C-alpha atoms as one frame of an Amber mdcrd trajectory, in Angstrom:
protein
  56.828 160.851 116.018  55.297 159.695 119.255  52.016 158.212 117.892  51.849
 154.458 117.467  49.694 152.067 115.483  49.258 148.305 115.067  52.641 148.084
 113.342  54.534 150.338 115.747  55.340 154.031 115.564  53.449 155.839 112.852
  55.730 157.070 110.081  55.992 160.779 109.401  55.777 162.301 105.945  59.564
 162.254 105.373  59.817 158.611 106.369  56.941 157.773 104.062  58.553 159.614
 101.144  61.909 157.912 101.710  60.228 154.493 101.963  58.280 155.089  98.761
  61.431 156.140  96.930  63.292 153.016  98.124  60.409 150.718  97.278  60.080
 152.353  93.867  63.737 151.679  93.127  63.345 148.069  94.273  60.231 147.739
  92.128  62.154 148.892  89.063  65.057 146.512  89.793  62.724 143.554  90.294
  60.822 144.351  87.107  64.077 144.568  85.118  65.247 141.212  86.523  61.911
 139.504  85.800  61.856 140.773  82.220  65.455 139.592  81.739  64.516 136.167
  83.096  61.474 136.099  80.819  63.662 136.799  77.787  66.549 134.532  78.845
  67.537 132.164  76.027  67.845 129.287  78.466  64.277 129.770  79.712  62.924
 129.805  76.172  64.830 126.610  75.392  63.507 124.949  78.526  59.944 125.846
  77.581  60.262 124.197  74.167  62.379 121.169  75.073  61.254 117.605  75.793
  62.893 117.272  79.182  63.657 114.183  81.233  65.297 113.227  84.504  66.329
 115.778  87.077  65.848 118.643  84.622  62.123 118.062  84.115  61.631 117.956
  87.894  63.549 121.155  88.546  61.992 122.932  85.566  58.503 122.136  86.850
  59.418 123.760  90.176  61.124 126.681  88.401  58.056 127.305  86.194  55.870
 127.387  89.288  58.345 129.780  90.924  58.357 132.091  87.907  54.554 132.108
  87.805  54.488 132.873  91.500  57.103 135.567  91.030  54.830 137.454  88.646
  51.947 137.068  91.085  54.123 138.475  93.844  55.289 141.267  91.591  51.729
 142.182  90.630  50.747 142.270  94.309  53.826 144.341  95.092  53.007 146.710
  92.216  49.405 147.088  93.425  50.466 147.795  96.996  53.040 150.352  95.884
  50.444 151.997  93.591  47.960 152.205  96.484  50.593 153.726  98.773  51.485
 156.335  96.182  47.798 157.193  95.669  47.271 157.688  99.415  50.356 159.867
  99.630  49.260 161.946  96.640  45.818 162.808  98.100  47.151 165.876  99.774
  50.455 167.676 100.104  50.463 167.330 103.874  49.198 163.890 104.720  46.740
 163.616 107.594  47.306 161.359 110.559  44.777 158.900 109.185  46.724 158.809
 105.894  50.009 158.268 107.730  48.529 155.464 109.836  47.232 153.800 106.662
  50.576 154.295 104.906  52.476 152.907 107.889  50.294 149.805 107.895  50.716
 149.414 104.135  54.463 150.062 104.018  55.476 148.223 107.193  52.744 145.775
 108.044  51.735 142.488 106.457  49.244 144.269 104.278  49.897 142.464 101.002
  47.799 139.387 100.280  49.062 137.157  97.463  46.663 134.706  95.865  47.923
 132.081  93.430  46.804 129.027  91.546  46.795 125.868  93.555  49.232 124.129
  91.212  51.735 126.967  91.266  51.636 127.355  95.022  51.875 123.599  95.521
  55.036 123.215  93.376  56.881 126.428  94.159  59.308 126.265  97.103  58.143
 128.020 100.255  60.334 129.952 102.716  59.831 127.369 105.472  60.092 124.394
 103.117  56.497 123.348 103.839  53.612 122.932 101.398  52.393 125.957  99.481
  49.183 127.788 100.402  46.458 129.281  98.252  47.107 132.748  99.717  49.833
 134.373 101.801  50.282 137.692 103.554  53.541 139.642 103.388  54.990 142.989
 104.222  56.520 144.764 101.254  60.032 144.162 102.594  59.334 140.459 103.156
  57.749 140.246  99.726  60.888 141.674  98.098  63.033 139.165 100.005  60.747
 136.329  98.937  60.904 137.424  95.295  64.697 137.575  95.491  64.786 133.993
  96.783  62.510 132.654  94.061  64.348 134.625  91.408  67.741 133.280  92.532
  66.623 129.628  92.481  64.846 130.007  89.139  67.745 131.861  87.546  70.213
 129.291  88.876  68.295 126.497  87.182  67.906 128.399  83.902  71.555 129.516
  83.781  72.825 126.008  84.578  70.745 124.400  81.821  71.731 127.099  79.337
  75.434 126.716  80.227  75.312 122.964  79.583  73.411 123.425  76.318  75.842
 126.125  75.213  78.910 124.028  75.966  78.317 120.323  75.416  76.112 119.757
  72.323  78.335 121.907  70.092  81.452 120.158  71.349  79.823 116.767  70.899
  78.860 117.694  67.332  82.425 118.759  66.545  83.763 115.526  68.008  81.160
 113.533  66.054  82.264 115.251  62.828  85.878 114.368  63.607  84.707 110.847
  64.380  83.097 110.529  60.954  86.275 111.717  59.222  88.276 109.225  61.252
  85.856 106.407  60.384  86.251 107.093  56.653  90.033 107.195  56.975  90.008
 104.003  59.043  87.860 102.239  56.455  90.300 103.238  53.704  93.150 101.427
  55.463  91.158  98.367  56.453  90.428  99.319  60.071  86.876  97.979  60.390
  84.704  96.713  63.246  85.255  93.051  63.920  88.606  93.086  62.111  90.646
  95.560  64.132  90.369  96.758  67.763  90.393 100.389  66.652  87.397  99.710
  64.400  85.516  98.351  67.433  86.568 101.427  69.423  85.135 103.717  66.757
  81.793 101.921  66.920  81.721 102.201  70.710  82.612 105.911  70.624  79.866
 106.517  68.053  77.241 104.862  70.246  78.435 106.686  73.358  78.392 110.119
  71.691  74.900 109.516  70.298  73.547 108.599  73.727  75.445 111.439  75.372
  74.013 114.080  73.055  70.464 112.804  73.477  70.769 112.914  77.250  72.457
 116.319  77.310  69.623 117.790  75.221  66.848 116.255  77.337  68.457 116.390
  80.787  71.141 119.118  80.866  71.141 119.428  84.660  72.425 115.845  84.886
  75.655 117.297  83.492  75.969 120.298  85.806  78.519 120.493  88.627  77.602
 123.258  91.123  80.493 125.252  92.504  81.230 124.304  96.100  80.547 127.102
  98.565  78.988 129.373  95.926  75.446 130.726  96.350  75.479 132.867  93.212
  72.984 131.833  90.509  74.683 129.721  87.868  77.753 129.031  89.994  79.341
 125.894  88.605  80.410 124.313  85.339  79.280 121.660  82.844  80.400 118.112
  83.599  82.464 117.047  80.574  83.803 113.796  82.046  82.176 111.473  79.493
  82.934 113.802  76.596  86.596 114.151  77.606  86.973 110.386  77.945  85.596
 109.734  74.468  87.698 112.555  72.993  90.824 110.889  74.417  89.694 107.513
  73.084  89.189 108.990  69.616  92.636 110.579  69.735  94.168 107.199  70.565
  92.353 105.632  67.607  93.544 108.452  65.370  97.137 107.831  66.412  96.695
 104.137  65.634  95.339 104.960  62.186  98.177 107.422  61.588 100.568 104.572
  62.380  98.772 102.377  59.847  98.991 105.167  57.257 102.698 105.482  57.933
 102.998 101.749  57.322 101.250 102.121  53.983 103.698 104.840  52.933 106.947
 103.047  53.767 105.888  99.381  53.879 107.990  98.369  50.871 111.164  99.934
  52.255 110.608  98.351  55.656 110.072  94.910  54.105 113.257  95.331  52.029
 115.170  96.276  55.180 113.754  93.262  56.986 114.859  90.957  54.172 118.329
  92.457  54.350 118.577  92.040  58.134 117.382  88.417  58.008 119.737  87.729
  55.082 122.681  89.093  57.065 121.627  86.943  60.010 121.521  83.859  57.753
 124.956  84.625  56.270 126.377  85.165  59.733 124.984  81.843  60.926 126.378
  80.118  57.832 129.764  81.675  58.555 129.479  80.501  62.151 128.720  76.936
  61.039 131.727  76.969  58.692 133.921  78.405  61.433 132.749  75.736  63.858
 133.921  73.005  61.509 137.273  74.759  61.170 137.606  75.112  64.945 136.763
  71.468  65.550 139.451  70.502  63.026 142.149  72.871  64.271 141.568  73.219
  68.019 141.657  70.312  70.435 140.289  69.897  73.935 137.822  72.806  73.809
 134.046  73.193  73.873 132.598  74.707  70.702 128.912  75.794  70.929 126.414
  74.403  68.456 125.190  76.861  65.799 121.418  77.035  65.309 119.679  77.066
  61.973 118.023  80.016  60.201 114.756  81.353  61.718 112.102  79.649  59.577
 109.243  81.310  61.515 110.569  84.788  60.782 110.839  83.984  57.105 107.229
  82.813  57.110 106.115  85.971  58.873 108.054  88.071  56.376 106.242  86.300
  53.556 102.925  86.999  55.313 103.894  90.690  55.588 104.566  90.839  51.861
 101.177  89.230  51.259  99.428  91.782  53.513 101.086  94.587  51.581 100.068
  93.061  48.267  96.404  92.984  49.349  96.517  96.418  51.103  95.766  94.927
  54.519  97.573  97.754  56.277  95.919  97.246  59.654  97.342  93.695  59.754
 100.688  94.700  58.320 101.337  97.462  60.876 101.664  95.310  64.037 103.370
  92.487  62.111 106.110  94.783  60.787 106.746  96.254  64.236 107.098  92.765
  65.703 109.257  91.535  62.820 111.642  94.486  62.990 112.324  93.815  66.636
 112.716  90.058  66.143 114.940  90.475  63.072 117.368  92.710  64.959 117.409
  90.202  67.818 118.106  87.402  65.342 121.024  89.277  63.761 122.456  89.947
  67.215 122.076  86.254  68.096 123.877  85.230  64.903 126.746  87.607  65.597
 127.055  86.375  69.164 127.052  82.792  67.893 129.859  83.583  65.421 131.872
  85.288  68.150 131.418  82.355  70.524 132.360  79.802  67.840 135.489  81.639
  66.679 136.697  82.483  70.172 139.275  79.581  70.206 140.716  80.770  66.876
 140.971  84.284  68.304 142.799  82.929  71.347 145.185  80.977  69.099 145.814
  84.075  66.968 146.522  86.115  70.099 149.011  83.494  71.336 150.720  83.418
  67.934 151.009  87.178  67.900 152.421  87.248  71.413 154.986  84.531  70.590
 156.180  86.333  67.447 156.364  89.661  69.283 158.699  88.201  71.921 160.808
  86.493  69.265 161.250  89.818  67.456 162.225  91.501  70.701 164.788  88.811
  71.527 166.270  89.077  68.021 166.449  92.872  68.251 168.519  92.647  71.410
 170.951  90.093  69.915 169.749  86.856  71.513 168.195  85.223  68.472 170.804
  82.387  68.565 170.325  81.601  72.254 169.795  77.810  72.163 167.477  77.660
  75.180 165.238  80.385  73.825 165.295  78.906  70.344 164.233  75.540  71.693
 161.368  76.942  73.757 160.247  79.095  70.824 160.243  76.193  68.405 158.275
  74.015  70.805 155.585  76.711  71.288 155.489  77.417  67.542 154.937  73.765
  66.658 152.047  73.597  69.095 150.396  76.768  67.747 150.887  75.947  64.064
 149.873  72.305  64.222 146.396  70.851  64.093 144.622  70.066  66.229 146.031
  72.679  68.612 145.656  72.187  72.329 145.239  75.775  73.478 145.892  75.077
  77.146 149.190  73.322  76.435 150.165  75.879  73.787 149.471  78.765  76.176
 151.749  77.192  78.792 154.473  76.821  76.172 154.154  80.496  75.207 154.306
  81.512  78.872 157.477  79.428  79.372 159.086  81.149  76.368 158.062  84.562
  77.746 159.554  83.830  81.162 162.745  82.462  79.667 163.067  85.513  77.426
 162.482  87.829  80.370 165.176  86.081  82.420 167.651  86.140  79.532 167.062
  89.794  78.731 167.255  90.760  82.378 170.701  89.086  83.190 174.281  90.298
  82.163 175.794  88.321  79.291 179.212  88.053  77.690 179.526  89.037  74.046
 181.616  86.423  72.112 185.214  87.610  71.303 185.364  90.252  74.070 186.871
  90.016  77.559 184.411  91.728  79.828 180.781  91.209  80.615 178.293  93.337
  78.774 174.918  94.255  80.296 172.221  93.337  77.739 169.328  94.086  80.007
 166.344  94.918  77.898 163.048  96.539  78.762 160.803  94.753  81.215 158.321
  92.259  79.888
């Protein structure tokens, strides 16, 4: 169409009909979205809640935006109704009708008036202060409504997501906390007496404050998704909740350990008595052996044997007392410490016995070696060899006399070994026969 008006070329009837159909579809979509927002559970909760912090600020702006949205929608509805009435005047619209429709459908023909408070708080397209009235084209008005709807829905969805996720989880954790507190109290884990009791008190206070803040300021616990412009893009911030849940789990494990102590405390104490008794007997044996070594072995250093662990015995008595008075929270760490120390004490006693009896073991080894060589010499027919017999007797006297000088005795045994090896390795004459006979025996 070649005619033009203030807003450009005048639309023909087909263009007008297509524009009305498109605007009617947009009107229906906007109305559906506004009604859904009006009925949104999160919006209803926000209206009835006592809000604080960032949430009360954003909700004030969102309320103004929603109020303004309905004002925009009413203006949009009125303009669309007017356009439809003009088009319905006659089947074939006149030029004057088409000029009026073009101005209404394409020009800034829609004037929106709003309350001063709503316009002052609602965000504006340019970010400046709101005005008491604004003029829009229908297309610009739809775009403006979409912007306000997106920001309002984002706030409502975020608050609803936090309220749907965190309070219920906090309540479940608080219920578990109460069960844990009762169990802890039954085994003596109380505030001021056990670290886990203090932890339970701290977790209780933290969860109480957390729930109060989540209910009054849900947006303080909302993490928007980076790079996402979709309404409600993000997730609830569960950092504090997760930390306290882990802390409660650690306390529960500690209490489970205390319960385990209560179930097998008697057996563990009996085992501890047995281990410490074995350590005492081993030390007593070591002290006896030390006296024997000092009497039988000369020129050697014999380590001093310590006495029984008096401190461990006192701690064992304290453990039995804790069990008698059902002080499981005190008994648990004491038993763990005692079990480790008792095993160390038994190991120390055994090492002490080994160190003390080492000279006797050396003497026994030398005796066994001397007798083994004597048996070998006798088996090969050299038992009456005077040189070997002399060396053997000298070594034997040293090893079977007290006190025994191990260094001298070892040299005597080595001399007998060497002499035996030389004798067994050289040809000898058998008495009563004329020729030499090779009596070489196996190598030493």
